[in-house]
JSON list of C-alpha atoms in Angstrom, two decimals:
[
{"chain": "A", "resi": 45, "resn": "MET", "atom": "CA", "xyz": [21.28, -20.00, -10.04]},
{"chain": "A", "resi": 46, "resn": "ASP", "atom": "CA", "xyz": [23.67, -17.31, -8.85]},
{"chain": "A", "resi": 47, "resn": "MET", "atom": "CA", "xyz": [21.42, -14.73, -7.16]},
{"chain": "A", "resi": 48, "resn": "GLU", "atom": "CA", "xyz": [23.95, -11.89, -7.40]},
{"chain": "A", "resi": 49, "resn": "ARG", "atom": "CA", "xyz": [24.40, -12.37, -11.15]},
{"chain": "A", "resi": 50, "resn": "TRP", "atom": "CA", "xyz": [20.63, -12.60, -11.67]},
{"chain": "A", "resi": 51, "resn": "LEU", "atom": "CA", "xyz": [20.05, -9.37, -9.71]},
{"chain": "A", "resi": 52, "resn": "ASN", "atom": "CA", "xyz": [22.73, -7.52, -11.69]},
{"chain": "A", "resi": 53, "resn": "ASN", "atom": "CA", "xyz": [21.28, -8.74, -15.01]},
{"chain": "A", "resi": 54, "resn": "GLU", "atom": "CA", "xyz": [17.75, -7.74, -14.05]},
{"chain": "A", "resi": 55, "resn": "ILE", "atom": "CA", "xyz": [18.84, -4.28, -12.85]},
{"chain": "A", "resi": 56, "resn": "ALA", "atom": "CA", "xyz": [20.75, -3.79, -16.12]},
{"chain": "A", "resi": 57, "resn": "LYS", "atom": "CA", "xyz": [17.58, -4.61, -18.11]},
{"chain": "A", "resi": 58, "resn": "ILE", "atom": "CA", "xyz": [15.54, -2.14, -16.05]},
{"chain": "A", "resi": 59, "resn": "THR", "atom": "CA", "xyz": [18.04, 0.70, -16.40]},
{"chain": "A", "resi": 60, "resn": "GLU", "atom": "CA", "xyz": [18.27, 0.11, -20.18]},
{"chain": "A", "resi": 61, "resn": "ARG", "atom": "CA", "xyz": [14.52, 0.64, -20.53]},
{"chain": "A", "resi": 62, "resn": "GLY", "atom": "CA", "xyz": [14.34, 3.44, -17.98]},
{"chain": "A", "resi": 63, "resn": "VAL", "atom": "CA", "xyz": [13.66, 3.00, -14.29]},
{"chain": "A", "resi": 64, "resn": "SER", "atom": "CA", "xyz": [10.01, 3.16, -13.30]},
{"chain": "A", "resi": 65, "resn": "LYS", "atom": "CA", "xyz": [8.16, 2.30, -10.13]},
{"chain": "A", "resi": 66, "resn": "SER", "atom": "CA", "xyz": [6.29, -0.59, -11.79]},
{"chain": "A", "resi": 67, "resn": "ALA", "atom": "CA", "xyz": [9.53, -2.08, -13.12]},
{"chain": "A", "resi": 68, "resn": "MET", "atom": "CA", "xyz": [11.17, -1.83, -9.70]},
{"chain": "A", "resi": 69, "resn": "VAL", "atom": "CA", "xyz": [8.15, -3.33, -7.92]},
{"chain": "A", "resi": 70, "resn": "SER", "atom": "CA", "xyz": [8.15, -6.29, -10.34]},
{"chain": "A", "resi": 71, "resn": "PHE", "atom": "CA", "xyz": [11.89, -6.70, -9.89]},
{"chain": "A", "resi": 72, "resn": "ILE", "atom": "CA", "xyz": [11.67, -6.67, -6.07]},
{"chain": "A", "resi": 73, "resn": "MET", "atom": "CA", "xyz": [8.76, -9.12, -6.06]},
{"chain": "A", "resi": 74, "resn": "ASP", "atom": "CA", "xyz": [10.63, -11.50, -8.40]},
{"chain": "A", "resi": 75, "resn": "ALA", "atom": "CA", "xyz": [13.78, -11.17, -6.28]},
{"chain": "A", "resi": 76, "resn": "LEU", "atom": "CA", "xyz": [11.89, -11.99, -3.08]},
{"chain": "A", "resi": 77, "resn": "ALA", "atom": "CA", "xyz": [10.22, -15.00, -4.72]},
{"chain": "A", "resi": 78, "resn": "LYS", "atom": "CA", "xyz": [13.61, -16.30, -5.88]},
{"chain": "A", "resi": 79, "resn": "ALA", "atom": "CA", "xyz": [15.06, -15.71, -2.41]},
{"chain": "A", "resi": 80, "resn": "ARG", "atom": "CA", "xyz": [12.26, -17.81, -0.88]},
{"chain": "A", "resi": 81, "resn": "GLU", "atom": "CA", "xyz": [12.77, -20.57, -3.47]},
{"chain": "A", "resi": 82, "resn": "GLN", "atom": "CA", "xyz": [16.49, -20.71, -2.70]},
{"chain": "A", "resi": 83, "resn": "SER", "atom": "CA", "xyz": [16.07, -20.25, 1.08]},
{"chain": "A", "resi": 84, "resn": "ILE", "atom": "CA", "xyz": [18.30, -17.17, 1.06]},
{"chain": "A", "resi": 85, "resn": "PRO", "atom": "CA", "xyz": [18.18, -15.45, 4.46]},
{"chain": "A", "resi": 86, "resn": "ALA", "atom": "CA", "xyz": [16.81, -11.91, 4.60]},
{"chain": "A", "resi": 87, "resn": "TYR", "atom": "CA", "xyz": [20.12, -10.36, 5.68]},
{"chain": "A", "resi": 88, "resn": "GLU", "atom": "CA", "xyz": [21.91, -11.92, 2.67]},
{"chain": "A", "resi": 89, "resn": "MET", "atom": "CA", "xyz": [19.19, -10.77, 0.29]},
{"chain": "A", "resi": 90, "resn": "THR", "atom": "CA", "xyz": [19.47, -7.24, 1.64]},
{"chain": "A", "resi": 91, "resn": "VAL", "atom": "CA", "xyz": [23.21, -7.23, 0.88]},
{"chain": "A", "resi": 92, "resn": "PHE", "atom": "CA", "xyz": [22.65, -8.71, -2.60]},
{"chain": "A", "resi": 93, "resn": "LEU", "atom": "CA", "xyz": [19.96, -6.14, -3.47]},
{"chain": "A", "resi": 94, "resn": "THR", "atom": "CA", "xyz": [21.98, -3.22, -2.14]},
{"chain": "A", "resi": 95, "resn": "ASN", "atom": "CA", "xyz": [25.11, -4.30, -4.03]},
{"chain": "A", "resi": 96, "resn": "ALA", "atom": "CA", "xyz": [23.16, -4.77, -7.27]},
{"chain": "A", "resi": 97, "resn": "LEU", "atom": "CA", "xyz": [21.65, -1.29, -6.99]},
{"chain": "A", "resi": 98, "resn": "PHE", "atom": "CA", "xyz": [24.99, 0.34, -6.16]},
{"chain": "A", "resi": 99, "resn": "ASP", "atom": "CA", "xyz": [26.63, -1.38, -9.15]},
{"chain": "A", "resi": 100, "resn": "SER", "atom": "CA", "xyz": [23.95, -0.05, -11.50]},
{"chain": "A", "resi": 101, "resn": "SER", "atom": "CA", "xyz": [23.24, 3.45, -12.76]},
{"chain": "A", "resi": 102, "resn": "ILE", "atom": "CA", "xyz": [21.05, 3.93, -9.69]},
{"chain": "A", "resi": 103, "resn": "LYS", "atom": "CA", "xyz": [23.34, 6.27, -7.81]},
{"chain": "A", "resi": 104, "resn": "MET", "atom": "CA", "xyz": [21.86, 6.56, -4.35]},
{"chain": "A", "resi": 105, "resn": "ILE", "atom": "CA", "xyz": [19.91, 4.41, -1.96]},
{"chain": "A", "resi": 106, "resn": "GLU", "atom": "CA", "xyz": [18.40, 6.18, 1.04]},
{"chain": "A", "resi": 107, "resn": "ASP", "atom": "CA", "xyz": [17.22, 3.07, 2.80]},
{"chain": "A", "resi": 108, "resn": "ALA", "atom": "CA", "xyz": [16.79, -0.57, 1.96]},
{"chain": "A", "resi": 109, "resn": "TRP", "atom": "CA", "xyz": [15.92, -3.59, 3.99]},
{"chain": "A", "resi": 110, "resn": "VAL", "atom": "CA", "xyz": [14.10, -6.88, 3.73]},
{"chain": "A", "resi": 111, "resn": "GLU", "atom": "CA", "xyz": [12.24, -8.15, 6.74]},
{"chain": "A", "resi": 112, "resn": "CYS", "atom": "CA", "xyz": [12.94, -11.60, 8.15]},
{"chain": "A", "resi": 113, "resn": "GLY", "atom": "CA", "xyz": [11.85, -14.44, 5.88]},
{"chain": "A", "resi": 114, "resn": "CYS", "atom": "CA", "xyz": [12.05, -12.34, 2.69]},
{"chain": "A", "resi": 115, "resn": "ARG", "atom": "CA", "xyz": [8.28, -11.84, 2.72]},
{"chain": "A", "resi": 116, "resn": "TYR", "atom": "CA", "xyz": [8.23, -8.07, 2.69]},
{"chain": "A", "resi": 117, "resn": "ALA", "atom": "CA", "xyz": [10.50, -5.37, 1.35]},
{"chain": "A", "resi": 118, "resn": "GLU", "atom": "CA", "xyz": [10.49, -1.65, 1.80]},
{"chain": "A", "resi": 119, "resn": "MET", "atom": "CA", "xyz": [12.94, 0.48, -0.15]},
{"chain": "A", "resi": 120, "resn": "VAL", "atom": "CA", "xyz": [13.38, 4.15, -0.87]},
{"chain": "A", "resi": 121, "resn": "ILE", "atom": "CA", "xyz": [15.56, 4.60, -3.92]},
{"chain": "A", "resi": 122, "resn": "ARG", "atom": "CA", "xyz": [16.73, 7.93, -5.24]},
{"chain": "A", "resi": 123, "resn": "ILE", "atom": "CA", "xyz": [17.80, 7.80, -8.87]},
{"chain": "A", "resi": 124, "resn": "ARG", "atom": "CA", "xyz": [19.88, 10.43, -10.68]},
{"chain": "A", "resi": 125, "resn": "ASP", "atom": "CA", "xyz": [19.99, 10.52, -14.45]},
{"chain": "A", "resi": 126, "resn": "ASN", "atom": "CA", "xyz": [22.99, 11.62, -16.48]},
{"chain": "A", "resi": 127, "resn": "ILE", "atom": "CA", "xyz": [21.95, 15.29, -16.50]},
{"chain": "A", "resi": 128, "resn": "GLY", "atom": "CA", "xyz": [21.44, 15.46, -12.75]},
{"chain": "A", "resi": 129, "resn": "ASN", "atom": "CA", "xyz": [17.66, 15.12, -12.42]},
{"chain": "A", "resi": 130, "resn": "GLU", "atom": "CA", "xyz": [16.59, 13.14, -9.37]},
{"chain": "A", "resi": 131, "resn": "HIS", "atom": "CA", "xyz": [13.61, 10.86, -9.02]},
{"chain": "A", "resi": 132, "resn": "THR", "atom": "CA", "xyz": [12.56, 9.11, -5.80]},
{"chain": "A", "resi": 133, "resn": "ILE", "atom": "CA", "xyz": [10.84, 5.72, -5.86]},
{"chain": "A", "resi": 134, "resn": "GLU", "atom": "CA", "xyz": [9.32, 4.35, -2.66]},
{"chain": "A", "resi": 135, "resn": "LEU", "atom": "CA", "xyz": [8.51, 0.66, -2.74]},
{"chain": "A", "resi": 136, "resn": "ARG", "atom": "CA", "xyz": [6.59, -1.42, -0.27]},
{"chain": "A", "resi": 137, "resn": "VAL", "atom": "CA", "xyz": [6.05, -4.92, -1.58]}
]
């Protein structure tokens, strides 16, 4: 499975339905599980996640990282909708 394509597809599904904290938490947890299954190093997963978020309608990422071993992620994501409203989602999974 191509991790980058999977991440982009999942982000597209989330943004279609409307971004919520629960959707993002589920997405991050699934992404970390897939990274473990495929033995993707944490630094690569961080790049993949960041790229997928930048390519989506999620316009700004304050901070994103995945600790070594892809067992824990902490992200602060600031989302802007099409009329300029901002919403901040803090995830620790």
